[in-house]
Short mmCIF file of N, CA and C and ligand atoms in Angstrom, two decimals:
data_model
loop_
_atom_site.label_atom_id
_atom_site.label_comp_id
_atom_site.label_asym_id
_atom_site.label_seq_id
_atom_site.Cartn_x
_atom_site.Cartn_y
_atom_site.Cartn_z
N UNK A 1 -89.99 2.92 -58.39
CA UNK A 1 -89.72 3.56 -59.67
C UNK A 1 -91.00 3.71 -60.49
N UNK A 2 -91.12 4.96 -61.08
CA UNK A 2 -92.78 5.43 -61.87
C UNK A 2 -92.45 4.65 -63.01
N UNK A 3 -93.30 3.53 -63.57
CA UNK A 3 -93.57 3.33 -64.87
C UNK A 3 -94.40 4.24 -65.86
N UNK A 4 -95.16 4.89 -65.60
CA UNK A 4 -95.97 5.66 -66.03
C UNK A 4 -95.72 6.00 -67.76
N UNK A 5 -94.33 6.89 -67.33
CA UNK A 5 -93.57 7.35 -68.79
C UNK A 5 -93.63 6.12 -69.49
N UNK A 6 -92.81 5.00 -69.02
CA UNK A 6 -92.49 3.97 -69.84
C UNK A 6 -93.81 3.02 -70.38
N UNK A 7 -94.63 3.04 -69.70
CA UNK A 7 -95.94 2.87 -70.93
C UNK A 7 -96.67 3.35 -71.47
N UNK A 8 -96.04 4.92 -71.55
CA UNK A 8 -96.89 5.97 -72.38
C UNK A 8 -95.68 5.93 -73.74
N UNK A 9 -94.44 5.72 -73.14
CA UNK A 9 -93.49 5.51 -74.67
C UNK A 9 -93.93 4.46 -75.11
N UNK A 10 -93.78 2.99 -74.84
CA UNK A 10 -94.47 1.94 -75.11
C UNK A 10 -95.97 1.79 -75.69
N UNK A 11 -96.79 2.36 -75.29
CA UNK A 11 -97.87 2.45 -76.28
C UNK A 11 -97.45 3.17 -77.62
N UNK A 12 -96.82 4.23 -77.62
CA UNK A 12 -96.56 4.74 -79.05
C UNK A 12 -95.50 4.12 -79.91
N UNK A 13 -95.00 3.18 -79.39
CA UNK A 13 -94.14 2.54 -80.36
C UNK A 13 -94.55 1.37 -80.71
N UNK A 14 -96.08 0.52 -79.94
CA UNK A 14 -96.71 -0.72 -80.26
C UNK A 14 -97.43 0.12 -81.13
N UNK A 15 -98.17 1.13 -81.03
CA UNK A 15 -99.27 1.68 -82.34
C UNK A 15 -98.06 2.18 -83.45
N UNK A 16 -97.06 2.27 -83.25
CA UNK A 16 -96.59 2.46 -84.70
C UNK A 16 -96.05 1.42 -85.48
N UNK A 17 -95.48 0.35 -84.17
CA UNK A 17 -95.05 -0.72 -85.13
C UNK A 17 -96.62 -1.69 -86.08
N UNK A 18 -97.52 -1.53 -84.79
CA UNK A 18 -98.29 -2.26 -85.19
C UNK A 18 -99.47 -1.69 -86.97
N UNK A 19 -99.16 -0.13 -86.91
CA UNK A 19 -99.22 0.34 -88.39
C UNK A 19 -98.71 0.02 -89.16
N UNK A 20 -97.25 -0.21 -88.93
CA UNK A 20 -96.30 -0.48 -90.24
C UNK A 20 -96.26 -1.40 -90.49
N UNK A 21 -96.53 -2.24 -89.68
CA UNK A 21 -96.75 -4.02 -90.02
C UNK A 21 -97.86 -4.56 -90.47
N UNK A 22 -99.10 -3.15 -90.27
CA UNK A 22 -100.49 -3.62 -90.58
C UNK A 22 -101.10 -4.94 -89.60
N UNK A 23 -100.63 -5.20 -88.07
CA UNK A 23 -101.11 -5.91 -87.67
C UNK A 23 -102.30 -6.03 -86.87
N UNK A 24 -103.31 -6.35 -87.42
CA UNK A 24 -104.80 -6.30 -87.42
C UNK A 24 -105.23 -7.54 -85.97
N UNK A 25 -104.67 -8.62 -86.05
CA UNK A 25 -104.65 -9.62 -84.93
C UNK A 25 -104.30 -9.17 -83.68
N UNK A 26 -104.41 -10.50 -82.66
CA UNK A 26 -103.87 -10.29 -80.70
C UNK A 26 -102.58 -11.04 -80.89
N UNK A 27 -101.68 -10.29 -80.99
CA UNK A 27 -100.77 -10.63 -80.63
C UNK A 27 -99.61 -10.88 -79.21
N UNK A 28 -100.39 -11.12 -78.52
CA UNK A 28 -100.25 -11.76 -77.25
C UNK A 28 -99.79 -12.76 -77.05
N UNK A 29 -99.72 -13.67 -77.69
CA UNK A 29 -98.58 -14.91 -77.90
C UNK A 29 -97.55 -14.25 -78.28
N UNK A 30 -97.52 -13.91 -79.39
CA UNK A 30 -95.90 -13.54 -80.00
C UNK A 30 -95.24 -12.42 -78.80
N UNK A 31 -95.83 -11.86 -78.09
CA UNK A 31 -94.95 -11.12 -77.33
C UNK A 31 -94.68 -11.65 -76.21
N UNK A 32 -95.82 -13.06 -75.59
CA UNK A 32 -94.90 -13.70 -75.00
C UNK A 32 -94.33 -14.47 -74.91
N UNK A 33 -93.84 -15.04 -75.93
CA UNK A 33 -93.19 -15.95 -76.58
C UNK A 33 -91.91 -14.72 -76.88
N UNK A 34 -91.90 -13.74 -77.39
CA UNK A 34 -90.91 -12.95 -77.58
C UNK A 34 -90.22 -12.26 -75.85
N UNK A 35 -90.99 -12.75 -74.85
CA UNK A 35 -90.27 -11.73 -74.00
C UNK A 35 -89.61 -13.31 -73.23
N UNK A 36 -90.05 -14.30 -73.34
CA UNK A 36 -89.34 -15.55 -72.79
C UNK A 36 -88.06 -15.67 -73.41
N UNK A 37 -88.14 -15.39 -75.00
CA UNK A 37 -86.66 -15.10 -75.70
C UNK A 37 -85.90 -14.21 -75.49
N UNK A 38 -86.61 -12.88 -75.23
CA UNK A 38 -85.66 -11.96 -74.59
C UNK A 38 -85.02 -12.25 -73.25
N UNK A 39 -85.44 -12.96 -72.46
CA UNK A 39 -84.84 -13.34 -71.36
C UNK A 39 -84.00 -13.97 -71.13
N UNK A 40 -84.36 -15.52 -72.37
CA UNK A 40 -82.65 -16.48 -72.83
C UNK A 40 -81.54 -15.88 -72.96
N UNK A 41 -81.70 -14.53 -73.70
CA UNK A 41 -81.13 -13.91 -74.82
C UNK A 41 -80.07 -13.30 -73.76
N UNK A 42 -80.66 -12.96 -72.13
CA UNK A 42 -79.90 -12.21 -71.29
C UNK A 42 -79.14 -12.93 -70.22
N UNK A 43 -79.97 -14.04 -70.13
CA UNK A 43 -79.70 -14.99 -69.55
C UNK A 43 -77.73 -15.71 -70.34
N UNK A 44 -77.98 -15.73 -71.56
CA UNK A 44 -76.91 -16.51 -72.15
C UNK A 44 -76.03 -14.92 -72.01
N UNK A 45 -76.39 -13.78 -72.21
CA UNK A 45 -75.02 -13.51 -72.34
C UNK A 45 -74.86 -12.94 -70.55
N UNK A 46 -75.20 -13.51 -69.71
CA UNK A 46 -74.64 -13.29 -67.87
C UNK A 46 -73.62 -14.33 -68.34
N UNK A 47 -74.20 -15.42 -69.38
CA UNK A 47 -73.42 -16.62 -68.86
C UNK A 47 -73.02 -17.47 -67.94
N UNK A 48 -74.25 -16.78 -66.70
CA UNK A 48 -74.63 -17.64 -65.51
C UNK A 48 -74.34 -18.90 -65.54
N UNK A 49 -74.71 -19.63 -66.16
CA UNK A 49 -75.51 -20.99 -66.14
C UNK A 49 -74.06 -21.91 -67.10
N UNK A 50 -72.96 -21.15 -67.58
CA UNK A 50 -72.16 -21.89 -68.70
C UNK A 50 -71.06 -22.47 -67.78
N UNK A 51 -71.43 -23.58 -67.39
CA UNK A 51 -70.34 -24.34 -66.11
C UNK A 51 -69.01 -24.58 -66.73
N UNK A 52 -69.50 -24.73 -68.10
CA UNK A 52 -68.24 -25.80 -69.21
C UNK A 52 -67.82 -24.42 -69.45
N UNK A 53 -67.39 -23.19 -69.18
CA UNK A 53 -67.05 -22.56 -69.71
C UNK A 53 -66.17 -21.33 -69.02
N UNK A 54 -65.00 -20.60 -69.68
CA UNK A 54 -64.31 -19.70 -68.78
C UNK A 54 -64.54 -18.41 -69.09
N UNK A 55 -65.21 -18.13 -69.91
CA UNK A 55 -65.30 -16.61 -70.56
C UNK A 55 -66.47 -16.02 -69.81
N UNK A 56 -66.28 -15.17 -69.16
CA UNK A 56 -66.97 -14.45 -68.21
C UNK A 56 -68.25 -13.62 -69.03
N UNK A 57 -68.90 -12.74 -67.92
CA UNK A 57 -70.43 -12.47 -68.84
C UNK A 57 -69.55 -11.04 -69.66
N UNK A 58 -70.74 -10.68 -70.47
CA UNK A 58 -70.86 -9.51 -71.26
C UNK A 58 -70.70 -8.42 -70.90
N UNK A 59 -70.03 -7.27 -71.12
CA UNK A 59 -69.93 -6.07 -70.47
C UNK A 59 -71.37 -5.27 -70.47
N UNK A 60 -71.51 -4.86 -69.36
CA UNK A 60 -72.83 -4.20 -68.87
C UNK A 60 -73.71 -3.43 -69.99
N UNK A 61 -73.28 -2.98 -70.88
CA UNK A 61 -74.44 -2.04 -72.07
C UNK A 61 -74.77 -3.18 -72.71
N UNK A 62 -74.35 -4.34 -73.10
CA UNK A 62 -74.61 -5.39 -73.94
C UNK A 62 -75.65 -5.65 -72.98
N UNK A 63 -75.55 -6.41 -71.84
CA UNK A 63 -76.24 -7.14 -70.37
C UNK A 63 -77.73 -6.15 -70.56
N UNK A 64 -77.29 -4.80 -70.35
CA UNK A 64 -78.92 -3.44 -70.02
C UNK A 64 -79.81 -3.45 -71.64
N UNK A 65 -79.02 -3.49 -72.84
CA UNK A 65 -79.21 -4.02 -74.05
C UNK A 65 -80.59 -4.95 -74.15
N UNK A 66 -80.15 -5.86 -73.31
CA UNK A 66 -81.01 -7.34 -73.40
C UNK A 66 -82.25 -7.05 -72.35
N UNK A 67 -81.90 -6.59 -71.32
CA UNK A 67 -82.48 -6.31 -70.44
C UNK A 67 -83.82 -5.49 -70.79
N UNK A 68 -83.50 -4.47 -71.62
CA UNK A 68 -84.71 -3.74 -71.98
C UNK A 68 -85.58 -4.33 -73.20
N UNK A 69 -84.80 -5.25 -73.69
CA UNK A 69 -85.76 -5.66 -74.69
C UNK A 69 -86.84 -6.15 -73.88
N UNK A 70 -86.78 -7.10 -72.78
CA UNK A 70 -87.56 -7.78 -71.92
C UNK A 70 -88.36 -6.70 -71.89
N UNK A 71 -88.04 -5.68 -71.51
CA UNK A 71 -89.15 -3.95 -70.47
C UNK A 71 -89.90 -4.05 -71.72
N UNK A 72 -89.46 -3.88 -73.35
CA UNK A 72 -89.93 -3.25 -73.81
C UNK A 72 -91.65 -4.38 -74.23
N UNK A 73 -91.13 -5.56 -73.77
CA UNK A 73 -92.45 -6.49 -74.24
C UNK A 73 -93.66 -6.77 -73.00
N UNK A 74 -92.58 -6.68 -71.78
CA UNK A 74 -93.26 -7.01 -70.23
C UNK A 74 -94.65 -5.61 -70.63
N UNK A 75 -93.42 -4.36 -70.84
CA UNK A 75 -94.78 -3.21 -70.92
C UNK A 75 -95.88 -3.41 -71.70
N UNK A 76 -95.57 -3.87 -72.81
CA UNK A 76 -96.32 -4.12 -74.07
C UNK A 76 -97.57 -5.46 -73.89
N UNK A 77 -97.37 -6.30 -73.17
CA UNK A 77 -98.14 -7.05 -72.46
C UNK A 77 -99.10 -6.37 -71.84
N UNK A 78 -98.67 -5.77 -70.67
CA UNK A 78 -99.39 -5.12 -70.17
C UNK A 78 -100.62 -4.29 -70.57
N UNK A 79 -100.07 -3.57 -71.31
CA UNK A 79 -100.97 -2.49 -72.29
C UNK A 79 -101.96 -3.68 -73.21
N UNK A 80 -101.71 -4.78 -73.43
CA UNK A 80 -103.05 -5.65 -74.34
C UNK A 80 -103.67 -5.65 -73.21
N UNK A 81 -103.58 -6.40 -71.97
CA UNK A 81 -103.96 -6.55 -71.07
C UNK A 81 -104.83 -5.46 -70.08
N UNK A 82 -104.86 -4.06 -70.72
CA UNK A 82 -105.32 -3.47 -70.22
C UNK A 82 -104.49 -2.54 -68.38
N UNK A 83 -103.13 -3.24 -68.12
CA UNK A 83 -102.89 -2.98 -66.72
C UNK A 83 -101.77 -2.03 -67.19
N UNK A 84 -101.98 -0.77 -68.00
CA UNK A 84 -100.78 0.56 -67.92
C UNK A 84 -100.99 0.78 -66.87
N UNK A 85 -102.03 0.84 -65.86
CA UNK A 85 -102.30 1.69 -64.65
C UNK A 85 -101.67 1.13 -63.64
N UNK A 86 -100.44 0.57 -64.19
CA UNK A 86 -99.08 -0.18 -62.65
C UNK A 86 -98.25 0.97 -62.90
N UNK A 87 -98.89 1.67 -61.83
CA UNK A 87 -97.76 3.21 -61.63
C UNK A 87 -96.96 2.84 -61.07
N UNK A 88 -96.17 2.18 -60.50
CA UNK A 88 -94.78 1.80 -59.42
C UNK A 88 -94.32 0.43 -59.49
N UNK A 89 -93.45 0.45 -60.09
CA UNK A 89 -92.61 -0.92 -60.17
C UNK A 89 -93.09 -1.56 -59.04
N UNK A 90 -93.75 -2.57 -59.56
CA UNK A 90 -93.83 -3.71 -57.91
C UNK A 90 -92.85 -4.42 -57.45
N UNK A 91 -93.24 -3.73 -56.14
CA UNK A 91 -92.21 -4.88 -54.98
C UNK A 91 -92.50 -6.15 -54.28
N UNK A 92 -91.54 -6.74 -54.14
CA UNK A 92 -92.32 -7.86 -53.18
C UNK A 92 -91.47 -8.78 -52.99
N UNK A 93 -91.53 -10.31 -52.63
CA UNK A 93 -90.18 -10.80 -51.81
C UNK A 93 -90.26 -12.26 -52.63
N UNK A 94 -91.00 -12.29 -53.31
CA UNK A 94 -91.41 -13.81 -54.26
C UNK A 94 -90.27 -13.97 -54.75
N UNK A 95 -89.31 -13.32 -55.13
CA UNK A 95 -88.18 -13.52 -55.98
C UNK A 95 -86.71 -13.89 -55.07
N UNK A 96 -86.88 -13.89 -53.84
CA UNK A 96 -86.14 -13.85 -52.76
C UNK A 96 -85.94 -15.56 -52.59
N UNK A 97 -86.47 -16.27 -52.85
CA UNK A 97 -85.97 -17.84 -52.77
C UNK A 97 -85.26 -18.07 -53.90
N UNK A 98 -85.62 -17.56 -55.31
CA UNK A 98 -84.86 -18.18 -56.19
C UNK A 98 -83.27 -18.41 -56.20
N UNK A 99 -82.59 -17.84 -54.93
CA UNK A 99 -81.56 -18.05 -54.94
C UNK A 99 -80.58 -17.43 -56.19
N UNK A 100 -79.72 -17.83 -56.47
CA UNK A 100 -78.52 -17.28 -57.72
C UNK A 100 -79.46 -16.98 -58.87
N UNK A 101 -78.43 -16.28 -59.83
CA UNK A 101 -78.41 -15.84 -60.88
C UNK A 101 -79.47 -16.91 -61.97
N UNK A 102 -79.13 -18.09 -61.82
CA UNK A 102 -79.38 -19.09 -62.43
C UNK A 102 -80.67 -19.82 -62.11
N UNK A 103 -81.22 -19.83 -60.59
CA UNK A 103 -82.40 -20.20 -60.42
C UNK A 103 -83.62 -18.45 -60.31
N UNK A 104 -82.99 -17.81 -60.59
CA UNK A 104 -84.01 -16.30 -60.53
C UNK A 104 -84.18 -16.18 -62.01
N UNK A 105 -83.33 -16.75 -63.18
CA UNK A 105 -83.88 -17.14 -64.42
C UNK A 105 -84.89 -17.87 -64.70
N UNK A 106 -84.49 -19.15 -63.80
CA UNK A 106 -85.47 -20.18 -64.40
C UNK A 106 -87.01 -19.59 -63.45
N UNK A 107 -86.79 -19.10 -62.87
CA UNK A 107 -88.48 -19.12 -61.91
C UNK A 107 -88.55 -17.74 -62.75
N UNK A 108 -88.00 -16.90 -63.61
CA UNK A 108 -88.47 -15.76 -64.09
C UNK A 108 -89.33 -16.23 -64.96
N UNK A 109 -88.82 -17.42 -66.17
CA UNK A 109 -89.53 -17.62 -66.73
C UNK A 109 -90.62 -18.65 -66.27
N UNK A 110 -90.33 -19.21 -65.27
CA UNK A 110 -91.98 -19.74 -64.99
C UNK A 110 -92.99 -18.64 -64.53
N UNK A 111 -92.59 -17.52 -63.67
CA UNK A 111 -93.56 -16.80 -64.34
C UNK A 111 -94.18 -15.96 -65.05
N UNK A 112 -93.39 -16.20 -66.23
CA UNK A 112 -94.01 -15.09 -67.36
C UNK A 112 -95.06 -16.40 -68.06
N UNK A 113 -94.56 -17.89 -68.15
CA UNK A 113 -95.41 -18.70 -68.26
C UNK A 113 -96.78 -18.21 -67.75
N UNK A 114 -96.63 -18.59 -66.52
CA UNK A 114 -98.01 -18.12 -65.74
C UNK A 114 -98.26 -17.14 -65.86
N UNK A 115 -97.74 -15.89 -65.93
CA UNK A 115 -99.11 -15.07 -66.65
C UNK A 115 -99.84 -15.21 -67.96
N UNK A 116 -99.43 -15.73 -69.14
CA UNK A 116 -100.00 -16.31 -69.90
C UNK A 116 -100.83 -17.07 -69.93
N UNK A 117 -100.82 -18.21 -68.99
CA UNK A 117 -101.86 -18.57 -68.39
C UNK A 117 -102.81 -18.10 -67.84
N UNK A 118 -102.59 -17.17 -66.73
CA UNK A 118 -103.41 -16.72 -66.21
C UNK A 118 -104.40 -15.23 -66.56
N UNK A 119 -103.45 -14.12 -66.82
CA UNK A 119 -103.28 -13.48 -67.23
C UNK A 119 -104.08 -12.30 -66.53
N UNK A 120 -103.49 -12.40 -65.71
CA UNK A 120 -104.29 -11.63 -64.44
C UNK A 120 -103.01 -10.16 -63.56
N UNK A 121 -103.64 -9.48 -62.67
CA UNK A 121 -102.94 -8.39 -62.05
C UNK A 121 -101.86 -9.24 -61.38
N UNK A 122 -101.80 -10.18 -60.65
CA UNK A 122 -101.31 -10.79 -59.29
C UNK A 122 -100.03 -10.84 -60.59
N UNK A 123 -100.08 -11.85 -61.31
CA UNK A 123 -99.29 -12.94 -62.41
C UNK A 123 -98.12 -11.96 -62.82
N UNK A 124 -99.08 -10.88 -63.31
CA UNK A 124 -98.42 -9.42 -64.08
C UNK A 124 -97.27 -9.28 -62.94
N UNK A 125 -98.01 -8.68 -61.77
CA UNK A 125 -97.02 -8.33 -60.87
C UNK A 125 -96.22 -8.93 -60.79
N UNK A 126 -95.83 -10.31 -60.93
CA UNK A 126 -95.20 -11.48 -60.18
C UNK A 126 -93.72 -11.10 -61.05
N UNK A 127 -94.05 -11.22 -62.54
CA UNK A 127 -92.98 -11.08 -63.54
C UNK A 127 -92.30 -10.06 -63.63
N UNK A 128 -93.02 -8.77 -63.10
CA UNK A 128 -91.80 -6.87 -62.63
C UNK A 128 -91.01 -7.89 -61.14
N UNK A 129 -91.68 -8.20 -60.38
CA UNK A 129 -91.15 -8.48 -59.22
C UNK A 129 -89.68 -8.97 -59.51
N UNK A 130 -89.51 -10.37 -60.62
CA UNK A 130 -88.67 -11.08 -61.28
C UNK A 130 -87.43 -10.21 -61.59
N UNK A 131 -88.34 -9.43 -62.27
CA UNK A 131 -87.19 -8.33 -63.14
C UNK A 131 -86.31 -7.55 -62.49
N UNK A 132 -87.16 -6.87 -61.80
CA UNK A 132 -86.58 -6.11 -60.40
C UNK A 132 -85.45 -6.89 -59.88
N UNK A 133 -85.61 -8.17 -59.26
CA UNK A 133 -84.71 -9.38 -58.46
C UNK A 133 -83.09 -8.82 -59.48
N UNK A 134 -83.87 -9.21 -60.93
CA UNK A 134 -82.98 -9.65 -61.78
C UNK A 134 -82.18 -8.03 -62.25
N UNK A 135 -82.24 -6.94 -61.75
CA UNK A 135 -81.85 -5.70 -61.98
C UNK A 135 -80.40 -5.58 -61.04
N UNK A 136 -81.32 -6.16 -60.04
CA UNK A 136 -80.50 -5.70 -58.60
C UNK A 136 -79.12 -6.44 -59.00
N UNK A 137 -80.02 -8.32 -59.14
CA UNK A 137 -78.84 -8.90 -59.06
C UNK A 137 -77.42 -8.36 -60.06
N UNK A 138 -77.69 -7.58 -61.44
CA UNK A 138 -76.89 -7.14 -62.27
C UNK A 138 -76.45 -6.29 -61.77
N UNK A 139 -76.78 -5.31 -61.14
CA UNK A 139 -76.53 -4.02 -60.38
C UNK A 139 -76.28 -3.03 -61.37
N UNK A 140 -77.84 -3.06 -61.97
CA UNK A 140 -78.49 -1.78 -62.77
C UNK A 140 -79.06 -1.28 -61.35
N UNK A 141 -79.36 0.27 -61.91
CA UNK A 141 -80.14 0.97 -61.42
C UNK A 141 -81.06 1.49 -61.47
N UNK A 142 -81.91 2.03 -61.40
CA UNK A 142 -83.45 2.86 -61.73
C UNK A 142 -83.31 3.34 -63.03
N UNK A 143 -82.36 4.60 -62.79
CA UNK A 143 -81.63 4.68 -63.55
C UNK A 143 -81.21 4.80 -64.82
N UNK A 144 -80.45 3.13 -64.26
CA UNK A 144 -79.79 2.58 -65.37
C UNK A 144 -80.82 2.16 -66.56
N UNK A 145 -81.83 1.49 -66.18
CA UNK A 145 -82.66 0.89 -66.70
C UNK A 145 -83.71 1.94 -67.61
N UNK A 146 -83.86 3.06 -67.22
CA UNK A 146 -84.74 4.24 -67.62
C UNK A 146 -84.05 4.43 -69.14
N UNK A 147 -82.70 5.23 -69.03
CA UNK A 147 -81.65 5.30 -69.77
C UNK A 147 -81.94 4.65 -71.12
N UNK A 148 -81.73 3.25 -70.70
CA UNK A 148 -81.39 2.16 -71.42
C UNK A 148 -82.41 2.43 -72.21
N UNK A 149 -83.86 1.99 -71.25
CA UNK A 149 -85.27 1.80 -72.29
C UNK A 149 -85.47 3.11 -73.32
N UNK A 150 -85.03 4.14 -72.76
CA UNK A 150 -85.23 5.14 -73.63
C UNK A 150 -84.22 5.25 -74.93
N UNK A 151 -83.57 4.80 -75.08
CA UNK A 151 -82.32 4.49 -76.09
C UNK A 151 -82.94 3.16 -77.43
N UNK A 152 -83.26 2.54 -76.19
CA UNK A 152 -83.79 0.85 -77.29
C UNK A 152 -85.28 1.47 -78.25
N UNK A 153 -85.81 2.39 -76.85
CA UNK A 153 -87.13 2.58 -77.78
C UNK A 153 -86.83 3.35 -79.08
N UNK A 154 -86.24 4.14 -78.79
CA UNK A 154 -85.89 5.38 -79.94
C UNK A 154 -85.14 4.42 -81.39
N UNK A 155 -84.38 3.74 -81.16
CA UNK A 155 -83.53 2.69 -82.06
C UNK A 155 -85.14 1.76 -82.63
N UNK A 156 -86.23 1.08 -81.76
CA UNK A 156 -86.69 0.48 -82.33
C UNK A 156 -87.83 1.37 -83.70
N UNK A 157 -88.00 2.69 -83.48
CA UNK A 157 -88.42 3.34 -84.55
C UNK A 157 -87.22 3.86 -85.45
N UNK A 158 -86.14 4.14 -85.18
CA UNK A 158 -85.49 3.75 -86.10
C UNK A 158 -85.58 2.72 -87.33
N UNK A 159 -85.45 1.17 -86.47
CA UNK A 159 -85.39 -0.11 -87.33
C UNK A 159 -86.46 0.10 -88.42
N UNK A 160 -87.14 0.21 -87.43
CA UNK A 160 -88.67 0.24 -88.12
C UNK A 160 -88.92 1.00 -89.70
N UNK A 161 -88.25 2.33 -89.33
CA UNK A 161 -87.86 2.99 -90.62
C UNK A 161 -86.86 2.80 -91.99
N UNK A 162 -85.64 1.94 -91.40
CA UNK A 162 -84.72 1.04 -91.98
C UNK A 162 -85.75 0.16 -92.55
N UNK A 163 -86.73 -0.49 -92.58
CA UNK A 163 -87.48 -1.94 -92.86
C UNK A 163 -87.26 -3.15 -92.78
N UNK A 164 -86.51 -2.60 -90.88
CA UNK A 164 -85.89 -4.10 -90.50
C UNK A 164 -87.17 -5.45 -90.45
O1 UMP B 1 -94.66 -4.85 -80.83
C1 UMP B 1 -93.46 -4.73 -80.57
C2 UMP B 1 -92.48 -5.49 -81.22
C3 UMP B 1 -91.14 -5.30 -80.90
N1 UMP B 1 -90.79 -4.40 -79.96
C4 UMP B 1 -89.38 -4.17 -79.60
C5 UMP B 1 -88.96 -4.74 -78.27
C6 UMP B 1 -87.48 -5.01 -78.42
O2 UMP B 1 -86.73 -3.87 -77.99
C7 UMP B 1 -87.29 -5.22 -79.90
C8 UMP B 1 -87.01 -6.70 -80.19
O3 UMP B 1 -86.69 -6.87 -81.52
P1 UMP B 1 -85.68 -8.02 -82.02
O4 UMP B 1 -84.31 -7.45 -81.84
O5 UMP B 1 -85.90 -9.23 -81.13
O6 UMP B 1 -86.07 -8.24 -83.44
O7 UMP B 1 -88.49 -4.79 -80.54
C9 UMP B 1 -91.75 -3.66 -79.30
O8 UMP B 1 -91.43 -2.83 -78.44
N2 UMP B 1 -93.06 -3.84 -79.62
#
């Protein structure tokens, strides 16, 4: 799948938020610190992980909802980082041990950890790889996911104009 579009929308909605907010700093923590939350955020409503519990997950636009918030920061990373030039969703099989729903969370976020740490091409890749895992396992589609991001982005200049 071409990312291309999606971090050419993504750059224009980090240079506008980052006008209206006047944010002059690297904000590279806060987004990844914000995309580890976006991930809880999707994580709690699969409801994977709620053993004590009978209420099944979220209906799918809520689930793709959450999902793109993640796209919209993973991209946005990227772009500080200098790596828009990941034309094709990376593939690869790293995500293939985590087993269920519940352990492809927890190793998602170990590595968005590690790219923070590291903060390198390999790291980058590692965390689409994650996502990808974590698409399938929902059973979004290319797609689905395109759709979505293009909906969240448009809403987040919205907010923006609201003075959320
Ligand atoms: O620099 C930024 C800051 C926020 N967002 C978007 C990503 C998510 O779609 C949304 C998250 O906002 P909250 O709902 O968590 O406030 O904002 C960006 O794309 N770039």
């Amino acid at each position: 799948m071409e990312l291309i579009d999606l971090f050419e929308m993504q750059k224009r909605l980090d240079k506008y938020i980052e006008e209206n907010n006047r944010v002059e700093r690297d904000v590279f923590r806060e987004k990844l610190l914000a995309l580890t939350v976006e991930l809880a955020e999707l994580a709690n409503e699969t409801r994977c992980f709620k053993f004590w519990s009978r209420k099944g997950p979220s209906p799918k636009p809520v689930l793709i909802e959450e999902y793109v918030d993640s796209i919209h920061f993973l991209l946005s990373l990227g772009i500080l980082k200098g790596m828009e030039d990941l034309h094709e969703w990376p593939e690869g099989e790293e995500a293939e041990e985590a087993g269920d729903l519940t352990g492809l969370f927890i190793q998602t976020q170990r590595e968005i950890l590690n790219f923070g740490d590291r903060q390198d091409r390999a790291s980058y890749k590692a965390v689409w790889v994650h996502y990808r895992a974590i698409a399938e396992a929902l059973g979004f589609t290319a797609e689905d996911v395109v759709t979505a991001y293009r909906e969240k982005n448009e809403e987040n200049y919205a907010r923006q104009q609201r003075g959320y």
